[in-house]
XYZ file of C-alpha atoms in Angstrom:
340
model
C -0.009 0.285 -0.135
C 1.411 3.314 -0.740
C 0.395 5.229 2.091
C -0.274 4.297 5.771
C -3.808 5.372 6.397
C -5.763 2.536 7.482
C -8.366 1.625 5.055
C -11.869 -0.638 6.339
C -13.886 -2.108 4.002
C -12.823 0.280 1.396
C -13.124 3.134 3.614
C -10.404 5.520 4.614
C -10.268 6.184 8.442
C -9.314 9.532 8.208
C -11.607 13.162 8.805
C -9.998 16.687 7.870
C -11.339 20.137 7.696
C -10.205 22.777 5.111
C -8.143 21.499 2.064
C -7.989 18.162 0.796
C -5.306 15.938 1.880
C -1.984 15.110 -0.205
C -3.675 11.434 -0.652
C -7.357 12.564 -1.343
C -8.834 10.469 1.163
C -10.651 10.616 3.946
C -14.412 12.750 4.791
C -14.302 16.221 4.864
C -16.335 18.211 7.980
C -17.327 21.791 7.643
C -17.156 24.026 10.673
C -16.014 23.231 13.981
C -16.634 19.507 14.427
C -17.128 18.035 18.114
C -15.666 15.003 18.792
C -18.412 12.990 18.328
C -18.971 14.278 14.646
C -15.025 13.873 13.879
C -14.712 10.223 15.223
C -17.610 9.143 12.952
C -16.073 10.812 9.890
C -12.878 9.469 10.575
C -14.417 5.899 10.556
C -12.620 5.525 14.241
C -16.079 4.539 15.797
C -14.886 1.295 17.577
C -13.539 -0.185 20.302
C -10.513 -2.279 21.260
C -10.603 -5.348 23.922
C -7.895 -7.366 26.017
C -8.613 -10.909 25.344
C -6.369 -13.870 27.310
C -3.717 -15.616 25.003
C -3.533 -19.463 24.803
C -0.767 -21.613 23.801
C -1.670 -24.843 22.075
C 0.515 -28.369 22.466
C -1.883 -29.425 19.157
C -3.939 -31.188 21.883
C -4.364 -29.146 24.721
C -4.933 -25.511 24.943
C -3.203 -23.317 27.719
C -3.691 -19.831 28.844
C -0.435 -17.807 29.147
C -0.229 -16.331 32.513
C -0.890 -12.384 32.494
C -0.766 -11.993 28.648
C -3.626 -10.770 26.582
C -4.117 -9.662 23.159
C -5.633 -6.407 21.712
C -8.287 -6.642 19.192
C -10.851 -4.756 17.444
C -13.997 -5.794 19.378
C -16.321 -5.820 16.204
C -13.702 -8.005 14.326
C -13.779 -10.743 16.247
C -14.386 -14.034 14.737
C -13.862 -12.268 11.093
C -10.550 -13.155 8.967
C -9.224 -9.547 9.070
C -9.359 -9.621 13.256
C -5.684 -8.362 13.657
C -3.951 -8.857 17.230
C -2.814 -4.918 17.546
C -0.092 -5.985 20.203
C 0.006 -8.261 23.422
C 0.253 -6.524 26.884
C -0.262 -7.643 30.452
C -3.083 -7.167 32.766
C -2.354 -4.091 34.278
C -2.376 -2.188 30.602
C -5.416 -0.204 30.586
C -7.085 0.418 27.259
C -8.034 4.043 25.909
C -10.839 3.806 23.707
C -11.127 5.770 20.581
C -14.170 7.790 21.882
C -12.168 8.746 25.394
C -9.333 9.811 23.526
C -11.917 12.518 21.435
C -13.914 13.035 24.587
C -10.997 14.081 26.537
C -9.615 16.221 23.605
C -13.052 18.048 23.608
C -12.561 19.019 27.161
C -8.763 20.519 26.397
C -9.630 22.507 22.935
C -13.325 22.152 22.417
C -14.267 25.016 24.694
C -16.743 27.577 23.234
C -15.570 25.794 19.917
C -12.549 27.624 20.264
C -10.213 25.180 18.449
C -11.046 23.223 15.319
C -10.384 19.334 14.973
C -8.241 19.586 11.746
C -7.577 15.618 10.978
C -7.888 12.802 12.652
C -7.482 9.125 11.846
C -5.289 5.924 11.665
C -2.361 4.570 10.574
C -1.074 1.047 10.087
C -4.178 -1.952 10.721
C -5.686 0.840 12.863
C -3.306 0.266 15.837
C -2.255 4.035 15.785
C -4.667 7.198 16.105
C -4.268 10.846 16.127
C -6.212 13.965 16.645
C -4.739 17.289 15.628
C -6.343 20.372 16.549
C -6.096 23.908 15.733
C -6.094 26.549 18.513
C -7.302 29.651 17.962
C -4.717 32.058 18.339
C -1.475 32.478 16.590
C 2.573 33.231 17.073
C 3.763 36.021 15.011
C 7.377 35.586 15.194
C 8.486 38.693 13.012
C 6.642 40.610 10.624
C 4.469 38.363 8.388
C 5.990 35.184 9.409
C 3.243 33.204 11.637
C 3.137 30.123 13.136
C -0.223 28.329 13.694
C -0.714 26.464 17.077
C -1.831 22.696 17.191
C -2.292 20.409 19.396
C -1.662 16.330 18.620
C -2.898 13.743 20.273
C -1.916 10.080 19.631
C -2.814 7.022 21.227
C -1.334 3.609 20.447
C -3.527 0.153 20.611
C -0.493 -2.094 20.613
C 0.917 -1.373 23.648
C 4.215 -0.003 22.158
C 3.530 3.560 23.665
C 1.948 5.788 26.246
C -0.968 8.394 25.153
C 1.024 11.547 24.001
C 0.025 14.897 23.464
C 2.462 17.280 21.877
C 2.702 21.106 20.941
C 2.830 21.113 17.052
C 3.422 24.581 15.891
C 3.187 24.878 12.127
C 4.796 27.681 10.444
C 2.478 29.058 7.883
C 4.350 29.915 5.341
C 5.829 26.758 4.439
C 3.483 24.429 6.274
C 6.385 22.611 8.238
C 5.731 21.576 11.705
C 8.039 22.816 14.131
C 8.922 19.671 16.472
C 11.237 20.735 19.644
C 12.982 18.764 21.890
C 10.582 16.073 24.004
C 12.912 15.970 26.746
C 12.571 19.663 27.821
C 8.969 19.226 27.936
C 6.547 19.844 26.130
C 4.931 16.229 25.276
C 2.457 14.967 28.071
C 2.898 11.410 28.244
C 0.136 9.355 30.055
C 1.039 5.627 30.481
C -1.549 3.025 30.071
C -2.198 2.069 33.774
C -5.054 1.939 35.685
C -5.611 5.349 36.601
C -5.060 6.525 33.186
C -8.790 8.089 32.680
C -7.817 9.776 35.776
C -4.919 11.704 34.863
C -6.269 12.124 31.438
C -9.014 14.362 32.496
C -7.420 16.717 34.716
C -8.232 19.156 32.097
C -7.596 22.279 33.779
C -4.087 21.259 34.573
C -3.103 20.389 31.344
C -4.447 24.182 29.874
C -1.962 25.166 31.979
C 0.754 23.071 30.773
C -0.183 23.756 27.364
C -0.678 27.859 27.679
C 2.915 28.313 29.132
C 4.512 25.454 26.633
C 3.893 27.886 23.650
C 4.782 30.977 25.579
C 7.977 29.851 25.955
C 8.148 28.439 22.345
C 7.134 32.043 21.175
C 9.799 33.431 23.347
C 12.256 31.155 21.914
C 11.161 31.705 18.327
C 11.482 35.434 18.800
C 15.295 35.209 19.930
C 16.281 33.449 17.019
C 15.274 35.909 14.832
C 17.751 38.248 16.755
C 20.416 35.856 16.116
C 22.553 36.529 12.879
C 24.191 33.103 11.665
C 27.119 33.448 9.083
C 28.789 30.842 7.282
C 30.827 29.837 10.129
C 27.959 29.236 12.298
C 25.560 27.748 10.116
C 28.337 25.180 9.259
C 28.824 24.774 13.113
C 24.830 24.516 13.699
C 24.446 22.282 10.688
C 27.428 19.857 11.781
C 25.719 19.316 15.443
C 22.079 18.589 13.563
C 23.505 16.337 11.295
C 26.969 14.965 12.565
C 29.274 12.521 10.744
C 28.925 8.827 11.939
C 31.499 6.960 13.647
C 34.825 5.884 11.677
C 33.561 2.533 11.227
C 30.415 3.668 9.576
C 29.649 2.778 5.980
C 30.711 5.351 3.339
C 27.078 5.979 2.424
C 26.423 7.352 5.757
C 29.013 9.841 5.658
C 27.809 10.860 1.999
C 23.936 11.118 3.804
C 25.212 13.129 6.268
C 27.187 15.727 3.990
C 24.023 15.807 1.841
C 21.687 16.473 4.465
C 23.792 19.332 5.590
C 24.139 20.686 2.083
C 20.058 20.240 1.751
C 19.707 22.430 4.828
C 22.671 25.022 4.019
C 20.484 25.546 0.281
C 17.045 25.952 2.660
C 18.902 28.766 5.000
C 18.998 31.096 2.040
C 16.117 29.776 -0.297
C 13.616 28.042 1.440
C 10.109 29.156 1.719
C 10.003 32.420 3.947
C 13.611 32.306 4.961
C 14.317 35.606 2.637
C 11.378 37.445 4.353
C 12.939 40.816 6.032
C 13.666 39.929 9.756
C 14.416 36.316 8.879
C 17.104 36.226 6.454
C 20.404 35.479 7.578
C 19.275 34.348 11.058
C 19.410 31.325 13.505
C 15.308 31.412 13.095
C 15.886 31.048 9.209
C 18.812 28.117 9.962
C 16.106 26.137 12.258
C 13.675 26.807 9.769
C 16.080 25.285 6.583
C 16.152 21.681 8.700
C 12.553 21.729 9.404
C 11.465 22.270 5.948
C 14.363 19.508 4.811
C 12.605 17.165 7.148
C 9.276 17.752 6.154
C 9.119 18.672 2.653
C 12.690 16.763 1.032
C 13.622 13.447 2.685
C 14.072 11.214 2.189
C 15.805 11.315 -0.924
C 17.515 8.714 -3.382
C 21.118 9.547 -4.587
C 20.170 11.972 -7.317
C 17.778 13.800 -5.186
C 14.473 11.978 -5.780
C 11.955 12.056 -2.683
C 11.727 8.058 -2.065
C 8.780 7.987 1.019
C 5.255 8.484 0.272
C 3.367 11.525 1.922
C 1.843 9.616 4.634
C 5.044 7.344 5.735
C 6.524 10.872 5.666
C 3.666 12.244 8.002
C 4.484 9.378 10.388
C 8.118 10.037 10.524
C 7.808 13.957 11.121
C 5.060 13.237 14.106
C 5.982 9.787 15.505
C 9.599 8.748 14.192
C 13.146 9.926 12.997
C 11.928 13.028 11.419
C 10.447 14.093 14.947
C 13.637 13.505 16.749
C 15.891 15.200 13.938
C 13.474 18.078 14.743
C 13.877 18.333 18.388
C 17.483 18.052 18.074
C 17.358 21.396 15.678
C 15.721 23.111 17.945
C 17.835 21.812 21.229
C 20.712 22.809 19.007
C 19.256 26.117 18.213
C 18.413 26.957 21.882
C 22.236 25.947 23.079
C 23.316 28.424 20.263
C 21.143 31.097 21.240
C 22.943 31.397 24.804
C 26.653 31.196 22.814
C 25.500 33.870 19.985
C 23.171 36.254 21.078
C 25.785 38.398 22.974
């Protein structure tokens, strides 16, 4: 399959507001959809259950102690009933409806936020909800960053429920991921008190507003730092370092190619020639984010080799997210060294 959007009986498990996605899949919703409307449009109105696992000797079946398989309840007994993951007895399920209802409590007050996209990846084991917040960050001049919140949940036992700040630079539509270890990703493990922790909405609203205030300050500070060729080389080498000496030659070539792409986008990337942006640390950071979101992975001749949906998965949850988080961390470190 050329994309990772979950297709269930011929129907794409995705909804969207606004422009049609790159793949043309999903159901469009008008206006500010509620959680109930969004979950139905995204084809996610189903539940999962934990079923005990059994081992067979060919004659006898023996229940495996404290091991359970997670499956879709409505597909039990059908040929396409996949086991999403194997978990222990203490694992607590977060149903799709609960995830959407929680997000309504966080962002849905007075219909202030808009459910932008929601859907499922793989075989339905990972779901996401992306909501656009009502206000934006004016970095400098016409350079605007919209505020989004991303909730992701896995039904395979591989990760916690995660709520990420996911700002998107309007001029180039790049997601500006920043370092998870510094904040601002809220992680709620699948333990018995998970629902209680999720529904502490007032506390999470405070965390959200504080996180975006810190982020806005960092973006503004980046525009005040000029980056010459020496500083740019220092920054990009820290973000895309050379591998160990025993690495394959292709790894060295990849690091050099990554730096070359990001260096080009520092000056030629979308929005990076705007007054107040050109030649700054903000432009260097956005050169990396545009490269990750729009240009990689590429073959030796520069062709993009990953489908849009796989790239989306990488941007939000995988290698792309980690590289951009590192780019933000390095930029903040350089702020302390270069702004005086």
